[in-house]
Amino acid sequence: MIFEQIAVGKMSNFSYLFADEISREGFLVDPAFDHEKLLEVIKKHSVNLTRIVLTHHHFDHVNAAGQVKARTGAEIVCHKETARLLQGETSEDRLIDEGDHFKIGAAEISILHVPGHAPGSICLIVDDKWLVTGDTLFIGDCGRSDLPGGNIETLYESLQKIKKLPDHLIVCSGHDYGPARSRTLGEEKRLNPVLLADSLKSFYKL
Ligand SMILES: [Fe+2]
């Protein structure tokens, strides 16, 4: 699998490119701020981009989706709550929800609905190797729940859902906010206070 973590913009955002090495079919997660940079990475790997997946509706994760779609023909895919909240030029072509799957070459990509930071937040498990978390889980922290549509209790429940996933997954978060650009989910379970919180009460305190 081709994998690239791409730093974009001035808010320490990450976009992600995944593609099959043989067919070159690929998808991009959270294109923002710098469509030319993202298109260059796509070109460098000779990727045929078929999907643009949005982890949630916040502008710093979607504001280059329209330009990337116009230049590649890829369809924009997101949760229905993200579609409801998208503004401006970007709109979805296809909805995805908890339990949905799609394939890129031999690799399977599955979707988890993880509301709390935003109502339409999703995680992607890619090829049983990577876990794309958007702003739900950062390295060493989690996203805020006090923005419109956020909810601390649902965020806590979503983090409990993530905690049940296998340790070997590599966490690919939506921002470069932590001590490393990525860590395994096993490391996050050992080191990240928001995953160590064992009750809603202790999560509230954090
Ligand atoms: Fe966000």
mmCIF file of N, CA and C in Angstrom, residues 68-189:
data_model
loop_
_atom_site.group_PDB
_atom_site.id
_atom_site.type_symbol
_atom_site.label_atom_id
_atom_site.label_comp_id
_atom_site.label_asym_id
_atom_site.label_seq_id
_atom_site.Cartn_x
_atom_site.Cartn_y
_atom_site.Cartn_z
ATOM 1 N N VAL A 68 -9.540 19.511 -5.429
ATOM 2 C CA VAL A 68 -8.981 18.176 -5.728
ATOM 3 C C VAL A 68 -9.987 17.371 -6.557
ATOM 4 N N LYS A 69 -11.257 17.497 -6.223
ATOM 5 C CA LYS A 69 -12.286 16.793 -7.005
ATOM 6 C C LYS A 69 -12.295 17.295 -8.461
ATOM 7 N N ALA A 70 -12.225 18.627 -8.620
ATOM 8 C CA ALA A 70 -12.257 19.188 -9.971
ATOM 9 C C ALA A 70 -11.085 18.705 -10.821
ATOM 10 N N ARG A 71 -9.933 18.492 -10.186
ATOM 11 C CA ARG A 71 -8.720 18.124 -10.931
ATOM 12 C C ARG A 71 -8.552 16.617 -11.098
ATOM 13 N N THR A 72 -9.259 15.819 -10.296
ATOM 14 C CA THR A 72 -9.051 14.361 -10.356
ATOM 15 C C THR A 72 -10.310 13.586 -10.738
ATOM 16 N N GLY A 73 -11.479 14.191 -10.534
ATOM 17 C CA GLY A 73 -12.730 13.468 -10.781
ATOM 18 C C GLY A 73 -13.124 12.532 -9.652
ATOM 19 N N ALA A 74 -12.374 12.559 -8.548
ATOM 20 C CA ALA A 74 -12.699 11.685 -7.410
ATOM 21 C C ALA A 74 -14.015 12.123 -6.774
ATOM 22 N N GLU A 75 -14.743 11.163 -6.212
ATOM 23 C CA GLU A 75 -15.993 11.502 -5.542
ATOM 24 C C GLU A 75 -15.739 11.830 -4.066
ATOM 25 N N ILE A 76 -16.536 12.744 -3.539
ATOM 26 C CA ILE A 76 -16.406 13.147 -2.132
ATOM 27 C C ILE A 76 -17.332 12.282 -1.278
ATOM 28 N N VAL A 77 -16.742 11.670 -0.249
ATOM 29 C CA VAL A 77 -17.436 10.681 0.566
ATOM 30 C C VAL A 77 -17.394 11.141 2.020
ATOM 31 N N CYS A 78 -18.551 11.105 2.701
ATOM 32 C CA CYS A 78 -18.566 11.480 4.119
ATOM 33 C C CYS A 78 -19.820 10.961 4.805
ATOM 34 N N HIS A 79 -19.880 11.132 6.105
ATOM 35 C CA HIS A 79 -21.056 10.751 6.893
ATOM 36 C C HIS A 79 -22.194 11.750 6.627
ATOM 37 N N LYS A 80 -23.427 11.303 6.816
ATOM 38 C CA LYS A 80 -24.565 12.187 6.515
ATOM 39 C C LYS A 80 -24.585 13.446 7.384
ATOM 40 N N GLU A 81 -24.091 13.346 8.616
ATOM 41 C CA GLU A 81 -24.047 14.527 9.487
ATOM 42 C C GLU A 81 -22.988 15.520 9.008
ATOM 43 N N THR A 82 -21.918 15.003 8.410
ATOM 44 C CA THR A 82 -20.913 15.888 7.792
ATOM 45 C C THR A 82 -21.520 16.560 6.567
ATOM 46 N N ALA A 83 -22.228 15.792 5.757
ATOM 47 C CA ALA A 83 -22.863 16.347 4.552
ATOM 48 C C ALA A 83 -23.828 17.468 4.921
ATOM 49 N N ARG A 84 -24.552 17.277 6.015
ATOM 50 C CA ARG A 84 -25.539 18.271 6.456
ATOM 51 C C ARG A 84 -24.859 19.593 6.838
ATOM 52 N N LEU A 85 -23.636 19.493 7.354
ATOM 53 C CA LEU A 85 -22.968 20.680 7.890
ATOM 54 C C LEU A 85 -21.952 21.299 6.931
ATOM 55 N N LEU A 86 -21.697 20.646 5.798
ATOM 56 C CA LEU A 86 -20.739 21.209 4.836
ATOM 57 C C LEU A 86 -21.289 22.503 4.268
ATOM 58 N N GLN A 87 -20.411 23.475 4.130
ATOM 59 C CA GLN A 87 -20.861 24.756 3.591
ATOM 60 C C GLN A 87 -20.044 25.123 2.363
ATOM 61 N N GLY A 88 -20.567 26.063 1.600
ATOM 62 C CA GLY A 88 -19.812 26.589 0.467
ATOM 63 C C GLY A 88 -19.791 25.641 -0.710
ATOM 64 N N GLU A 89 -18.650 25.556 -1.356
ATOM 65 C CA GLU A 89 -18.552 24.834 -2.619
ATOM 66 C C GLU A 89 -18.553 23.323 -2.454
ATOM 67 N N THR A 90 -18.119 22.852 -1.303
ATOM 68 C CA THR A 90 -17.937 21.410 -1.143
ATOM 69 C C THR A 90 -19.262 20.733 -0.816
ATOM 70 N N SER A 91 -19.576 19.676 -1.559
ATOM 71 C CA SER A 91 -20.740 18.864 -1.203
ATOM 72 C C SER A 91 -20.402 17.407 -1.486
ATOM 73 N N GLU A 92 -21.121 16.531 -0.831
ATOM 74 C CA GLU A 92 -20.787 15.112 -0.926
ATOM 75 C C GLU A 92 -21.376 14.465 -2.185
ATOM 76 N N ASP A 93 -20.733 13.380 -2.644
ATOM 77 C CA ASP A 93 -21.266 12.555 -3.729
ATOM 78 C C ASP A 93 -21.835 11.258 -3.190
ATOM 79 N N ARG A 94 -21.299 10.819 -2.053
ATOM 80 C CA ARG A 94 -21.705 9.524 -1.506
ATOM 81 C C ARG A 94 -21.602 9.567 0.018
ATOM 82 N N LEU A 95 -22.553 8.923 0.686
ATOM 83 C CA LEU A 95 -22.536 8.890 2.147
ATOM 84 C C LEU A 95 -21.961 7.567 2.638
ATOM 85 N N ILE A 96 -21.290 7.628 3.787
ATOM 86 C CA ILE A 96 -20.803 6.409 4.440
ATOM 87 C C ILE A 96 -21.174 6.463 5.918
ATOM 88 N N ASP A 97 -21.242 5.295 6.522
ATOM 89 C CA ASP A 97 -21.654 5.241 7.925
ATOM 90 C C ASP A 97 -20.988 4.039 8.594
ATOM 91 N N GLU A 98 -21.151 3.969 9.888
ATOM 92 C CA GLU A 98 -20.643 2.867 10.705
ATOM 93 C C GLU A 98 -20.834 1.514 10.005
ATOM 94 N N GLY A 99 -19.766 0.755 9.926
ATOM 95 C CA GLY A 99 -19.853 -0.593 9.372
ATOM 96 C C GLY A 99 -19.681 -0.679 7.867
ATOM 97 N N ASP A 100 -19.655 0.455 7.186
ATOM 98 C CA ASP A 100 -19.435 0.419 5.733
ATOM 99 C C ASP A 100 -17.994 0.028 5.420
ATOM 100 N N HIS A 101 -17.812 -0.569 4.249
ATOM 101 C CA HIS A 101 -16.482 -0.980 3.792
ATOM 102 C C HIS A 101 -16.312 -0.559 2.340
ATOM 103 N N PHE A 102 -15.070 -0.313 1.949
ATOM 104 C CA PHE A 102 -14.768 -0.286 0.512
ATOM 105 C C PHE A 102 -13.377 -0.845 0.316
ATOM 106 N N LYS A 103 -13.061 -1.184 -0.938
ATOM 107 C CA LYS A 103 -11.770 -1.813 -1.226
ATOM 108 C C LYS A 103 -10.930 -0.952 -2.155
ATOM 109 N N ILE A 104 -9.630 -0.978 -1.914
ATOM 110 C CA ILE A 104 -8.654 -0.367 -2.813
ATOM 111 C C ILE A 104 -7.667 -1.500 -3.099
ATOM 112 N N GLY A 105 -7.686 -2.016 -4.319
ATOM 113 C CA GLY A 105 -6.898 -3.214 -4.589
ATOM 114 C C GLY A 105 -7.353 -4.328 -3.664
ATOM 115 N N ALA A 106 -6.385 -4.970 -2.984
ATOM 116 C CA ALA A 106 -6.740 -6.061 -2.069
ATOM 117 C C ALA A 106 -7.042 -5.540 -0.663
ATOM 118 N N ALA A 107 -6.786 -4.266 -0.421
ATOM 119 C CA ALA A 107 -6.934 -3.718 0.936
ATOM 120 C C ALA A 107 -8.372 -3.332 1.226
ATOM 121 N N GLU A 108 -8.792 -3.656 2.470
ATOM 122 C CA GLU A 108 -10.141 -3.282 2.871
ATOM 123 C C GLU A 108 -10.075 -2.054 3.782
ATOM 124 N N ILE A 109 -11.029 -1.165 3.580
ATOM 125 C CA ILE A 109 -11.134 0.036 4.407
ATOM 126 C C ILE A 109 -12.502 -0.017 5.085
ATOM 127 N N SER A 110 -12.513 0.065 6.429
ATOM 128 C CA SER A 110 -13.794 0.040 7.132
ATOM 129 C C SER A 110 -13.988 1.322 7.930
ATOM 130 N N ILE A 111 -15.251 1.635 8.146
ATOM 131 C CA ILE A 111 -15.634 2.936 8.698
ATOM 132 C C ILE A 111 -16.256 2.765 10.084
ATOM 133 N N LEU A 112 -15.825 3.636 11.009
ATOM 134 C CA LEU A 112 -16.453 3.730 12.332
ATOM 135 C C LEU A 112 -17.053 5.127 12.467
ATOM 136 N N HIS A 113 -18.252 5.217 13.006
ATOM 137 C CA HIS A 113 -18.833 6.525 13.309
ATOM 138 C C HIS A 113 -18.432 6.894 14.736
ATOM 139 N N VAL A 114 -17.741 8.008 14.907
ATOM 140 C CA VAL A 114 -17.205 8.398 16.218
ATOM 141 C C VAL A 114 -17.586 9.846 16.541
ATOM 142 N N PRO A 115 -18.862 10.129 16.782
ATOM 143 C CA PRO A 115 -19.280 11.499 17.073
ATOM 144 C C PRO A 115 -18.711 11.985 18.400
ATOM 145 N N GLY A 116 -18.781 13.289 18.611
ATOM 146 C CA GLY A 116 -18.297 13.870 19.876
ATOM 147 C C GLY A 116 -17.518 15.143 19.600
ATOM 148 N N HIS A 117 -16.499 15.063 18.747
ATOM 149 C CA HIS A 117 -15.819 16.279 18.282
ATOM 150 C C HIS A 117 -16.729 16.997 17.276
ATOM 151 N N ALA A 118 -17.278 16.222 16.362
ATOM 152 C CA ALA A 118 -18.287 16.720 15.411
ATOM 153 C C ALA A 118 -19.305 15.592 15.216
ATOM 154 N N PRO A 119 -20.544 15.924 14.875
ATOM 155 C CA PRO A 119 -21.564 14.866 14.803
ATOM 156 C C PRO A 119 -21.303 13.822 13.718
ATOM 157 N N GLY A 120 -20.619 14.214 12.648
ATOM 158 C CA GLY A 120 -20.379 13.267 11.557
ATOM 159 C C GLY A 120 -18.979 12.685 11.558
ATOM 160 N N SER A 121 -18.256 12.804 12.660
ATOM 161 C CA SER A 121 -16.871 12.315 12.690
ATOM 162 C C SER A 121 -16.797 10.820 12.412
ATOM 163 N N ILE A 122 -15.838 10.438 11.585
ATOM 164 C CA ILE A 122 -15.591 9.019 11.317
ATOM 165 C C ILE A 122 -14.111 8.705 11.515
ATOM 166 N N CYS A 123 -13.829 7.425 11.780
ATOM 167 C CA CYS A 123 -12.478 6.874 11.697
ATOM 168 C C CYS A 123 -12.454 5.879 10.544
ATOM 169 N N LEU A 124 -11.283 5.696 9.946
ATOM 170 C CA LEU A 124 -11.103 4.691 8.912
ATOM 171 C C LEU A 124 -10.039 3.696 9.378
ATOM 172 N N ILE A 125 -10.342 2.430 9.249
ATOM 173 C CA ILE A 125 -9.312 1.401 9.446
ATOM 174 C C ILE A 125 -8.893 0.963 8.056
ATOM 175 N N VAL A 126 -7.599 1.138 7.742
ATOM 176 C CA VAL A 126 -7.105 0.902 6.388
ATOM 177 C C VAL A 126 -6.182 -0.309 6.385
ATOM 178 N N ASP A 127 -6.595 -1.364 5.705
ATOM 179 C CA ASP A 127 -5.753 -2.541 5.475
ATOM 180 C C ASP A 127 -5.257 -3.163 6.791
ATOM 181 N N ASP A 128 -6.050 -3.075 7.840
ATOM 182 C CA ASP A 128 -5.692 -3.619 9.161
ATOM 183 C C ASP A 128 -4.324 -3.119 9.640
ATOM 184 N N LYS A 129 -3.934 -1.927 9.172
ATOM 185 C CA LYS A 129 -2.621 -1.400 9.541
ATOM 186 C C LYS A 129 -2.707 0.021 10.099
ATOM 187 N N TRP A 130 -3.521 0.877 9.451
ATOM 188 C CA TRP A 130 -3.612 2.282 9.848
ATOM 189 C C TRP A 130 -4.999 2.593 10.402
ATOM 190 N N LEU A 131 -5.035 3.508 11.367
ATOM 191 C CA LEU A 131 -6.300 3.998 11.911
ATOM 192 C C LEU A 131 -6.309 5.520 11.748
ATOM 193 N N VAL A 132 -7.159 5.992 10.828
ATOM 194 C CA VAL A 132 -7.246 7.431 10.575
ATOM 195 C C VAL A 132 -8.314 7.998 11.501
ATOM 196 N N THR A 133 -7.932 8.935 12.370
ATOM 197 C CA THR A 133 -8.832 9.342 13.455
ATOM 198 C C THR A 133 -9.379 10.756 13.327
ATOM 199 N N GLY A 134 -8.959 11.524 12.325
ATOM 200 C CA GLY A 134 -9.442 12.904 12.219
ATOM 201 C C GLY A 134 -9.116 13.672 13.480
ATOM 202 N N ASP A 135 -10.113 14.411 13.992
ATOM 203 C CA ASP A 135 -9.890 15.185 15.226
ATOM 204 C C ASP A 135 -10.482 14.475 16.442
ATOM 205 N N THR A 136 -10.834 13.207 16.311
ATOM 206 C CA THR A 136 -11.366 12.475 17.468
ATOM 207 C C THR A 136 -10.238 12.100 18.417
ATOM 208 N N LEU A 137 -9.143 11.578 17.852
ATOM 209 C CA LEU A 137 -7.983 11.192 18.671
ATOM 210 C C LEU A 137 -6.721 11.785 18.070
ATOM 211 N N PHE A 138 -5.981 12.535 18.882
ATOM 212 C CA PHE A 138 -4.653 13.014 18.498
ATOM 213 C C PHE A 138 -3.612 12.163 19.206
ATOM 214 N N ILE A 139 -2.358 12.317 18.810
ATOM 215 C CA ILE A 139 -1.279 11.667 19.555
ATOM 216 C C ILE A 139 -1.175 12.387 20.902
ATOM 217 N N GLY A 140 -1.490 11.678 21.960
ATOM 218 C CA GLY A 140 -1.398 12.252 23.304
ATOM 219 C C GLY A 140 -2.591 13.058 23.771
ATOM 220 N N ASP A 141 -3.642 13.142 22.966
ATOM 221 C CA ASP A 141 -4.792 13.971 23.360
ATOM 222 C C ASP A 141 -6.000 13.576 22.502
ATOM 223 N N CYS A 142 -7.095 14.320 22.668
ATOM 224 C CA CYS A 142 -8.242 14.135 21.769
ATOM 225 C C CYS A 142 -8.725 15.503 21.327
ATOM 226 N N GLY A 143 -9.639 15.510 20.372
ATOM 227 C CA GLY A 143 -10.185 16.772 19.884
ATOM 228 C C GLY A 143 -11.130 17.388 20.903
ATOM 229 N N ARG A 144 -11.428 18.663 20.720
ATOM 230 C CA ARG A 144 -12.312 19.349 21.663
ATOM 231 C C ARG A 144 -13.766 18.978 21.393
ATOM 232 N N SER A 145 -14.563 19.113 22.428
ATOM 233 C CA SER A 145 -15.979 18.745 22.293
ATOM 234 C C SER A 145 -16.875 19.964 22.468
ATOM 235 N N ASP A 146 -16.274 21.159 22.547
ATOM 236 C CA ASP A 146 -17.064 22.350 22.858
ATOM 237 C C ASP A 146 -17.361 23.209 21.633
ATOM 238 N N LEU A 147 -17.121 22.685 20.443
ATOM 239 C CA LEU A 147 -17.499 23.408 19.227
ATOM 240 C C LEU A 147 -18.949 23.033 18.892
ATOM 241 N N PRO A 148 -19.638 23.830 18.046
ATOM 242 C CA PRO A 148 -21.029 23.501 17.721
ATOM 243 C C PRO A 148 -21.160 22.054 17.207
ATOM 244 N N GLY A 149 -22.106 21.322 17.768
ATOM 245 C CA GLY A 149 -22.305 19.919 17.368
ATOM 246 C C GLY A 149 -21.464 18.946 18.166
ATOM 247 N N GLY A 150 -20.535 19.472 18.979
ATOM 248 C CA GLY A 150 -19.703 18.604 19.810
ATOM 249 C C GLY A 150 -20.441 18.166 21.066
ATOM 250 N N ASN A 151 -19.970 17.072 21.652
ATOM 251 C CA ASN A 151 -20.610 16.569 22.875
ATOM 252 C C ASN A 151 -19.607 15.725 23.638
ATOM 253 N N ILE A 152 -19.346 16.091 24.886
ATOM 254 C CA ILE A 152 -18.289 15.419 25.640
ATOM 255 C C ILE A 152 -18.646 13.958 25.938
ATOM 256 N N GLU A 153 -19.920 13.691 26.195
ATOM 257 C CA GLU A 153 -20.296 12.306 26.522
ATOM 258 C C GLU A 153 -20.164 11.395 25.306
ATOM 259 N N THR A 154 -20.597 11.873 24.143
ATOM 260 C CA THR A 154 -20.450 11.039 22.946
ATOM 261 C C THR A 154 -18.976 10.904 22.550
ATOM 262 N N LEU A 155 -18.180 11.955 22.816
ATOM 263 C CA LEU A 155 -16.744 11.839 22.528
ATOM 264 C C LEU A 155 -16.128 10.747 23.411
ATOM 265 N N TYR A 156 -16.496 10.731 24.675
ATOM 266 C CA TYR A 156 -15.990 9.697 25.578
ATOM 267 C C TYR A 156 -16.385 8.295 25.072
ATOM 268 N N GLU A 157 -17.656 8.148 24.677
ATOM 269 C CA GLU A 157 -18.111 6.847 24.151
ATOM 270 C C GLU A 157 -17.338 6.468 22.886
ATOM 271 N N SER A 158 -17.089 7.443 22.025
ATOM 272 C CA SER A 158 -16.333 7.160 20.793
ATOM 273 C C SER A 158 -14.902 6.724 21.116
ATOM 274 N N LEU A 159 -14.292 7.348 22.126
ATOM 275 C CA LEU A 159 -12.931 6.952 22.519
ATOM 276 C C LEU A 159 -12.925 5.537 23.107
ATOM 277 N N GLN A 160 -14.022 5.159 23.789
ATOM 278 C CA GLN A 160 -14.120 3.776 24.307
ATOM 279 C C GLN A 160 -14.187 2.793 23.149
ATOM 280 N N LYS A 161 -14.888 3.201 22.085
ATOM 281 C CA LYS A 161 -14.986 2.345 20.889
ATOM 282 C C LYS A 161 -13.590 2.175 20.253
ATOM 283 N N ILE A 162 -12.843 3.272 20.168
ATOM 284 C CA ILE A 162 -11.492 3.228 19.587
ATOM 285 C C ILE A 162 -10.568 2.360 20.447
ATOM 286 N N LYS A 163 -10.759 2.431 21.765
ATOM 287 C CA LYS A 163 -9.914 1.662 22.701
ATOM 288 C C LYS A 163 -10.015 0.159 22.482
ATOM 289 N N LYS A 164 -11.148 -0.282 21.913
ATOM 290 C CA LYS A 164 -11.341 -1.725 21.698
ATOM 291 C C LYS A 164 -10.628 -2.221 20.440
ATOM 292 N N LEU A 165 -10.091 -1.325 19.643
ATOM 293 C CA LEU A 165 -9.428 -1.727 18.392
ATOM 294 C C LEU A 165 -8.036 -2.271 18.698
ATOM 295 N N PRO A 166 -7.457 -3.043 17.764
ATOM 296 C CA PRO A 166 -6.160 -3.683 18.031
ATOM 297 C C PRO A 166 -5.001 -2.710 18.212
ATOM 298 N N ASP A 167 -4.070 -3.107 19.087
ATOM 299 C CA ASP A 167 -2.920 -2.264 19.442
ATOM 300 C C ASP A 167 -1.994 -1.957 18.258
ATOM 301 N N HIS A 168 -1.944 -2.856 17.278
ATOM 302 C CA HIS A 168 -0.933 -2.685 16.209
ATOM 303 C C HIS A 168 -1.287 -1.579 15.218
ATOM 304 N N LEU A 169 -2.522 -1.073 15.267
ATOM 305 C CA LEU A 169 -2.913 -0.029 14.306
ATOM 306 C C LEU A 169 -2.082 1.237 14.518
ATOM 307 N N ILE A 170 -1.687 1.857 13.420
ATOM 308 C CA ILE A 170 -0.905 3.098 13.478
ATOM 309 C C ILE A 170 -1.877 4.274 13.418
ATOM 310 N N VAL A 171 -1.858 5.092 14.465
ATOM 311 C CA VAL A 171 -2.805 6.210 14.555
ATOM 312 C C VAL A 171 -2.356 7.347 13.641
ATOM 313 N N CYS A 172 -3.258 7.717 12.740
ATOM 314 C CA CYS A 172 -3.016 8.817 11.812
ATOM 315 C C CYS A 172 -4.033 9.903 12.141
ATOM 316 N N SER A 173 -3.620 10.929 12.873
ATOM 317 C CA SER A 173 -4.589 11.905 13.345
ATOM 318 C C SER A 173 -4.658 13.109 12.420
ATOM 319 N N GLY A 174 -5.641 13.963 12.684
ATOM 320 C CA GLY A 174 -5.909 15.081 11.778
ATOM 321 C C GLY A 174 -5.004 16.283 11.961
ATOM 322 N N HIS A 175 -4.253 16.306 13.062
ATOM 323 C CA HIS A 175 -3.332 17.423 13.319
ATOM 324 C C HIS A 175 -2.026 16.909 13.904
ATOM 325 N N ASP A 176 -0.974 17.669 13.659
ATOM 326 C CA ASP A 176 0.334 17.361 14.233
ATOM 327 C C ASP A 176 0.451 18.084 15.575
ATOM 328 N N TYR A 177 -0.285 17.615 16.573
ATOM 329 C CA TYR A 177 -0.340 18.288 17.865
ATOM 330 C C TYR A 177 0.472 17.555 18.944
ATOM 331 N N GLY A 178 0.953 16.365 18.652
ATOM 332 C CA GLY A 178 1.523 15.540 19.710
ATOM 333 C C GLY A 178 3.038 15.523 19.708
ATOM 334 N N PRO A 179 3.618 14.681 20.551
ATOM 335 C CA PRO A 179 5.073 14.551 20.623
ATOM 336 C C PRO A 179 5.652 13.770 19.434
ATOM 337 N N ALA A 180 4.797 13.125 18.644
ATOM 338 C CA ALA A 180 5.250 12.387 17.459
ATOM 339 C C ALA A 180 4.197 12.558 16.370
ATOM 340 N N ARG A 181 4.594 12.326 15.130
ATOM 341 C CA ARG A 181 3.630 12.478 14.025
ATOM 342 C C ARG A 181 2.648 11.318 13.988
ATOM 343 N N SER A 182 3.057 10.190 14.531
ATOM 344 C CA SER A 182 2.130 9.066 14.685
ATOM 345 C C SER A 182 2.691 8.110 15.729
ATOM 346 N N ARG A 183 1.802 7.296 16.317
ATOM 347 C CA ARG A 183 2.199 6.238 17.240
ATOM 348 C C ARG A 183 1.205 5.109 17.042
ATOM 349 N N THR A 184 1.527 3.964 17.587
ATOM 350 C CA THR A 184 0.550 2.873 17.481
ATOM 351 C C THR A 184 -0.587 3.111 18.473
ATOM 352 N N LEU A 185 -1.710 2.473 18.208
ATOM 353 C CA LEU A 185 -2.831 2.594 19.143
ATOM 354 C C LEU A 185 -2.461 1.981 20.492
ATOM 355 N N GLY A 186 -1.609 0.950 20.483
ATOM 356 C CA GLY A 186 -1.130 0.365 21.738
ATOM 357 C C GLY A 186 -0.390 1.392 22.579
ATOM 358 N N GLU A 187 0.453 2.195 21.929
ATOM 359 C CA GLU A 187 1.171 3.258 22.648
ATOM 360 C C GLU A 187 0.190 4.307 23.173
ATOM 361 N N GLU A 188 -0.796 4.655 22.356
ATOM 362 C CA GLU A 188 -1.794 5.625 22.820
ATOM 363 C C GLU A 188 -2.537 5.098 24.046
ATOM 364 N N LYS A 189 -2.874 3.805 24.032
ATOM 365 C CA LYS A 189 -3.587 3.235 25.182
ATOM 366 C C LYS A 189 -2.732 3.312 26.447
#
